[in-house]
Amino acid sequence: LAQLPPGGLLRGTARASVDRQPHALDQTMVVPAAITYIRELAQTTEETRGLGLNPKGIGDILKDLVELTNSLTSALSHLHKENNELGGESVHSKAFHVRDNVIPAMNMVRQSADAIERIIADKNYPMPSYREMLFVK
């Protein structure tokens, strides 16, 4: 092998692609979009009540979105923590750490982000949705 980057192979390559990309996209795009929609739903709920109507359906969506946003921010924190741990001294132990800890943490982030994507309207979602990429021309 030629020269390895400081900190080993995983430290220089996989670490950057594992943590910074999903973490940055979800933290800077998905969470703000969810917060914006939460605010919109909360205002709509109050306005609906002001008209003497029952906003139960809107309230249910709002509750689900708040819970999913909390899950996403928690999963992002967990991913950041797991990715900052080195996982040992050898390349193998680092690889096992990524397999056993980082990838499951990434899956938790993805699960929450995917659920949020299904709630927020396409026009308010900052990235193309799976549905748009697969079915909408």
PDB file of C-alpha atoms in Angstrom:
ATOM      1  CA  LEU A   1       0.000   0.000   0.000  1.00  0.00           C
ATOM      2  CA  ALA A   2       1.087   3.530  -0.673  1.00  0.00           C
ATOM      3  CA  GLN A   3       0.879   6.213   1.976  1.00  0.00           C
ATOM      4  CA  LEU A   4      -2.317   6.095   4.017  1.00  0.00           C
ATOM      5  CA  PRO A   5      -3.905   9.378   5.038  1.00  0.00           C
ATOM      6  CA  PRO A   6      -3.316  10.471   8.645  1.00  0.00           C
ATOM      7  CA  GLY A   7      -5.509   8.420  10.945  1.00  0.00           C
ATOM      8  CA  GLY A   8      -5.760   5.486   8.538  1.00  0.00           C
ATOM      9  CA  LEU A   9      -7.810   4.622   5.515  1.00  0.00           C
ATOM     10  CA  LEU A  10     -11.258   4.985   7.085  1.00  0.00           C
ATOM     11  CA  ARG A  11     -10.375   8.200   8.840  1.00  0.00           C
ATOM     12  CA  GLY A  12      -9.492   9.950   5.607  1.00  0.00           C
ATOM     13  CA  THR A  13     -12.050   8.570   3.178  1.00  0.00           C
ATOM     14  CA  ALA A  14     -15.098   6.773   4.526  1.00  0.00           C
ATOM     15  CA  ARG A  15     -15.418   9.146   7.440  1.00  0.00           C
ATOM     16  CA  ALA A  16     -15.933  12.150   5.188  1.00  0.00           C
ATOM     17  CA  SER A  17     -18.478  10.404   3.015  1.00  0.00           C
ATOM     18  CA  VAL A  18     -20.255   8.650   5.894  1.00  0.00           C
ATOM     19  CA  ASP A  19     -20.839  11.602   8.190  1.00  0.00           C
ATOM     20  CA  ARG A  20     -20.641  14.912   6.479  1.00  0.00           C
ATOM     21  CA  GLN A  21     -22.913  14.337   3.505  1.00  0.00           C
ATOM     22  CA  PRO A  22     -26.091  12.878   5.067  1.00  0.00           C
ATOM     23  CA  HIS A  23     -25.606  14.823   8.275  1.00  0.00           C
ATOM     24  CA  ALA A  24     -25.147  18.120   6.445  1.00  0.00           C
ATOM     25  CA  LEU A  25     -28.047  17.588   4.040  1.00  0.00           C
ATOM     26  CA  ASP A  26     -30.494  16.521   6.714  1.00  0.00           C
ATOM     27  CA  GLN A  27     -29.367  19.161   9.200  1.00  0.00           C
ATOM     28  CA  THR A  28     -29.388  22.046   6.727  1.00  0.00           C
ATOM     29  CA  MET A  29     -32.255  21.073   4.418  1.00  0.00           C
ATOM     30  CA  VAL A  30     -34.679  18.505   5.851  1.00  0.00           C
ATOM     31  CA  VAL A  31     -34.862  19.798   9.438  1.00  0.00           C
ATOM     32  CA  PRO A  32     -35.472  23.432   8.376  1.00  0.00           C
ATOM     33  CA  ALA A  33     -38.149  22.306   5.883  1.00  0.00           C
ATOM     34  CA  ALA A  34     -39.842  20.285   8.623  1.00  0.00           C
ATOM     35  CA  ILE A  35     -39.720  23.225  11.041  1.00  0.00           C
ATOM     36  CA  THR A  36     -41.217  25.526   8.414  1.00  0.00           C
ATOM     37  CA  TYR A  37     -44.061  23.087   7.774  1.00  0.00           C
ATOM     38  CA  ILE A  38     -44.587  22.596  11.529  1.00  0.00           C
ATOM     39  CA  ARG A  39     -44.998  26.366  11.854  1.00  0.00           C
ATOM     40  CA  GLU A  40     -47.436  26.417   8.918  1.00  0.00           C
ATOM     41  CA  LEU A  41     -49.500  23.559  10.358  1.00  0.00           C
ATOM     42  CA  ALA A  42     -49.588  25.191  13.805  1.00  0.00           C
ATOM     43  CA  GLN A  43     -50.852  28.453  12.289  1.00  0.00           C
ATOM     44  CA  THR A  44     -53.433  26.594  10.213  1.00  0.00           C
ATOM     45  CA  THR A  45     -54.604  24.721  13.314  1.00  0.00           C
ATOM     46  CA  GLU A  46     -55.134  27.976  15.211  1.00  0.00           C
ATOM     47  CA  GLU A  47     -56.874  29.643  12.269  1.00  0.00           C
ATOM     48  CA  THR A  48     -59.168  26.633  11.848  1.00  0.00           C
ATOM     49  CA  ARG A  49     -60.059  26.727  15.552  1.00  0.00           C
ATOM     50  CA  GLY A  50     -60.727  30.453  15.190  1.00  0.00           C
ATOM     51  CA  LEU A  51     -63.342  29.625  12.581  1.00  0.00           C
ATOM     52  CA  GLY A  52     -65.050  27.313  15.056  1.00  0.00           C
ATOM     53  CA  LEU A  53     -63.949  24.180  13.213  1.00  0.00           C
ATOM     54  CA  ASN A  54     -62.193  21.078  14.508  1.00  0.00           C
ATOM     55  CA  PRO A  55     -58.610  20.841  13.168  1.00  0.00           C
ATOM     56  CA  LYS A  56     -58.082  17.243  14.386  1.00  0.00           C
ATOM     57  CA  GLY A  57     -56.672  15.953  11.085  1.00  0.00           C
ATOM     58  CA  ILE A  58     -54.262  18.872  10.809  1.00  0.00           C
ATOM     59  CA  GLY A  59     -53.320  18.389  14.460  1.00  0.00           C
ATOM     60  CA  ASP A  60     -52.586  14.706  13.855  1.00  0.00           C
ATOM     61  CA  ILE A  61     -50.266  15.569  10.962  1.00  0.00           C
ATOM     62  CA  LEU A  62     -48.606  18.241  13.108  1.00  0.00           C
ATOM     63  CA  LYS A  63     -48.070  15.788  15.980  1.00  0.00           C
ATOM     64  CA  ASP A  64     -46.580  13.171  13.639  1.00  0.00           C
ATOM     65  CA  LEU A  65     -44.263  15.710  12.015  1.00  0.00           C
ATOM     66  CA  VAL A  66     -43.027  17.038  15.367  1.00  0.00           C
ATOM     67  CA  GLU A  67     -42.309  13.477  16.542  1.00  0.00           C
ATOM     68  CA  LEU A  68     -40.482  12.644  13.303  1.00  0.00           C
ATOM     69  CA  THR A  69     -38.454  15.850  13.460  1.00  0.00           C
ATOM     70  CA  ASN A  70     -37.469  15.034  17.041  1.00  0.00           C
ATOM     71  CA  SER A  71     -36.508  11.521  15.908  1.00  0.00           C
ATOM     72  CA  LEU A  72     -34.454  12.929  13.039  1.00  0.00           C
ATOM     73  CA  THR A  73     -32.528  15.396  15.191  1.00  0.00           C
ATOM     74  CA  SER A  74     -31.889  12.662  17.757  1.00  0.00           C
ATOM     75  CA  ALA A  75     -30.711  10.272  15.025  1.00  0.00           C
ATOM     76  CA  LEU A  76     -28.439  12.968  13.582  1.00  0.00           C
ATOM     77  CA  SER A  77     -26.855  13.508  17.012  1.00  0.00           C
ATOM     78  CA  HIS A  78     -26.369   9.757  17.390  1.00  0.00           C
ATOM     79  CA  LEU A  79     -24.798   9.509  13.916  1.00  0.00           C
ATOM     80  CA  HIS A  80     -22.449  12.367  14.696  1.00  0.00           C
ATOM     81  CA  LYS A  81     -21.414  10.691  17.986  1.00  0.00           C
ATOM     82  CA  GLU A  82     -20.861   7.281  16.380  1.00  0.00           C
ATOM     83  CA  ASN A  83     -18.921   8.744  13.500  1.00  0.00           C
ATOM     84  CA  ASN A  84     -16.625  10.683  15.822  1.00  0.00           C
ATOM     85  CA  GLU A  85     -15.643   7.504  17.640  1.00  0.00           C
ATOM     86  CA  LEU A  86     -12.613   5.948  16.028  1.00  0.00           C
ATOM     87  CA  GLY A  87     -13.638   2.340  16.614  1.00  0.00           C
ATOM     88  CA  GLY A  88     -10.188   1.063  17.518  1.00  0.00           C
ATOM     89  CA  GLU A  89      -6.659   1.216  16.201  1.00  0.00           C
ATOM     90  CA  SER A  90      -6.713  -1.204  13.286  1.00  0.00           C
ATOM     91  CA  VAL A  91      -8.403  -0.721   9.944  1.00  0.00           C
ATOM     92  CA  HIS A  92     -10.458  -3.843  10.663  1.00  0.00           C
ATOM     93  CA  SER A  93     -11.741  -2.571  14.006  1.00  0.00           C
ATOM     94  CA  LYS A  94     -12.604   0.770  12.385  1.00  0.00           C
ATOM     95  CA  ALA A  95     -14.455  -1.061   9.613  1.00  0.00           C
ATOM     96  CA  PHE A  96     -16.362  -3.120  12.190  1.00  0.00           C
ATOM     97  CA  HIS A  97     -17.262   0.090  14.031  1.00  0.00           C
ATOM     98  CA  VAL A  98     -18.634   1.580  10.814  1.00  0.00           C
ATOM     99  CA  ARG A  99     -20.565  -1.614  10.038  1.00  0.00           C
ATOM    100  CA  ASP A 100     -21.910  -2.133  13.557  1.00  0.00           C
ATOM    101  CA  ASN A 101     -22.493   1.465  14.666  1.00  0.00           C
ATOM    102  CA  VAL A 102     -22.247   4.101  11.942  1.00  0.00           C
ATOM    103  CA  ILE A 103     -24.334   2.362   9.274  1.00  0.00           C
ATOM    104  CA  PRO A 104     -27.194   1.569  11.713  1.00  0.00           C
ATOM    105  CA  ALA A 105     -27.091   5.223  12.825  1.00  0.00           C
ATOM    106  CA  MET A 106     -27.291   6.298   9.177  1.00  0.00           C
ATOM    107  CA  ASN A 107     -30.289   4.011   8.719  1.00  0.00           C
ATOM    108  CA  MET A 108     -32.031   5.694  11.672  1.00  0.00           C
ATOM    109  CA  VAL A 109     -31.439   9.095  10.028  1.00  0.00           C
ATOM    110  CA  ARG A 110     -32.735   7.830   6.720  1.00  0.00           C
ATOM    111  CA  GLN A 111     -35.854   6.286   8.255  1.00  0.00           C
ATOM    112  CA  SER A 112     -36.865   9.573   9.892  1.00  0.00           C
ATOM    113  CA  ALA A 113     -35.938  11.710   6.876  1.00  0.00           C
ATOM    114  CA  ASP A 114     -37.870   9.418   4.527  1.00  0.00           C
ATOM    115  CA  ALA A 115     -40.963   9.626   6.743  1.00  0.00           C
ATOM    116  CA  ILE A 116     -40.702  13.430   6.845  1.00  0.00           C
ATOM    117  CA  GLU A 117     -40.389  13.483   3.055  1.00  0.00           C
ATOM    118  CA  ARG A 118     -43.727  11.662   2.775  1.00  0.00           C
ATOM    119  CA  ILE A 119     -45.486  14.334   4.876  1.00  0.00           C
ATOM    120  CA  ILE A 120     -44.085  17.592   3.481  1.00  0.00           C
ATOM    121  CA  ALA A 121     -45.544  18.793   0.185  1.00  0.00           C
ATOM    122  CA  ASP A 122     -43.186  18.493  -2.785  1.00  0.00           C
ATOM    123  CA  LYS A 123     -43.141  22.264  -3.301  1.00  0.00           C
ATOM    124  CA  ASN A 124     -41.882  22.750   0.274  1.00  0.00           C
ATOM    125  CA  TYR A 125     -39.344  19.925   0.261  1.00  0.00           C
ATOM    126  CA  PRO A 126     -35.823  21.137  -0.585  1.00  0.00           C
ATOM    127  CA  MET A 127     -34.708  18.061  -2.529  1.00  0.00           C
ATOM    128  CA  PRO A 128     -36.281  15.810  -5.143  1.00  0.00           C
ATOM    129  CA  SER A 129     -38.348  13.131  -3.445  1.00  0.00           C
ATOM    130  CA  TYR A 130     -38.061   9.453  -4.300  1.00  0.00           C
ATOM    131  CA  ARG A 131     -41.472   9.688  -5.985  1.00  0.00           C
ATOM    132  CA  GLU A 132     -40.340  12.604  -8.148  1.00  0.00           C
ATOM    133  CA  MET A 133     -37.133  10.854  -9.152  1.00  0.00           C
ATOM    134  CA  LEU A 134     -38.858   7.577  -9.993  1.00  0.00           C
ATOM    135  CA  PHE A 135     -42.285   8.473 -11.353  1.00  0.00           C
ATOM    136  CA  VAL A 136     -42.743  12.170 -12.165  1.00  0.00           C
ATOM    137  CA  LYS A 137     -41.297  13.478 -15.399  1.00  0.00           C
TER     138      LYS A 137
END
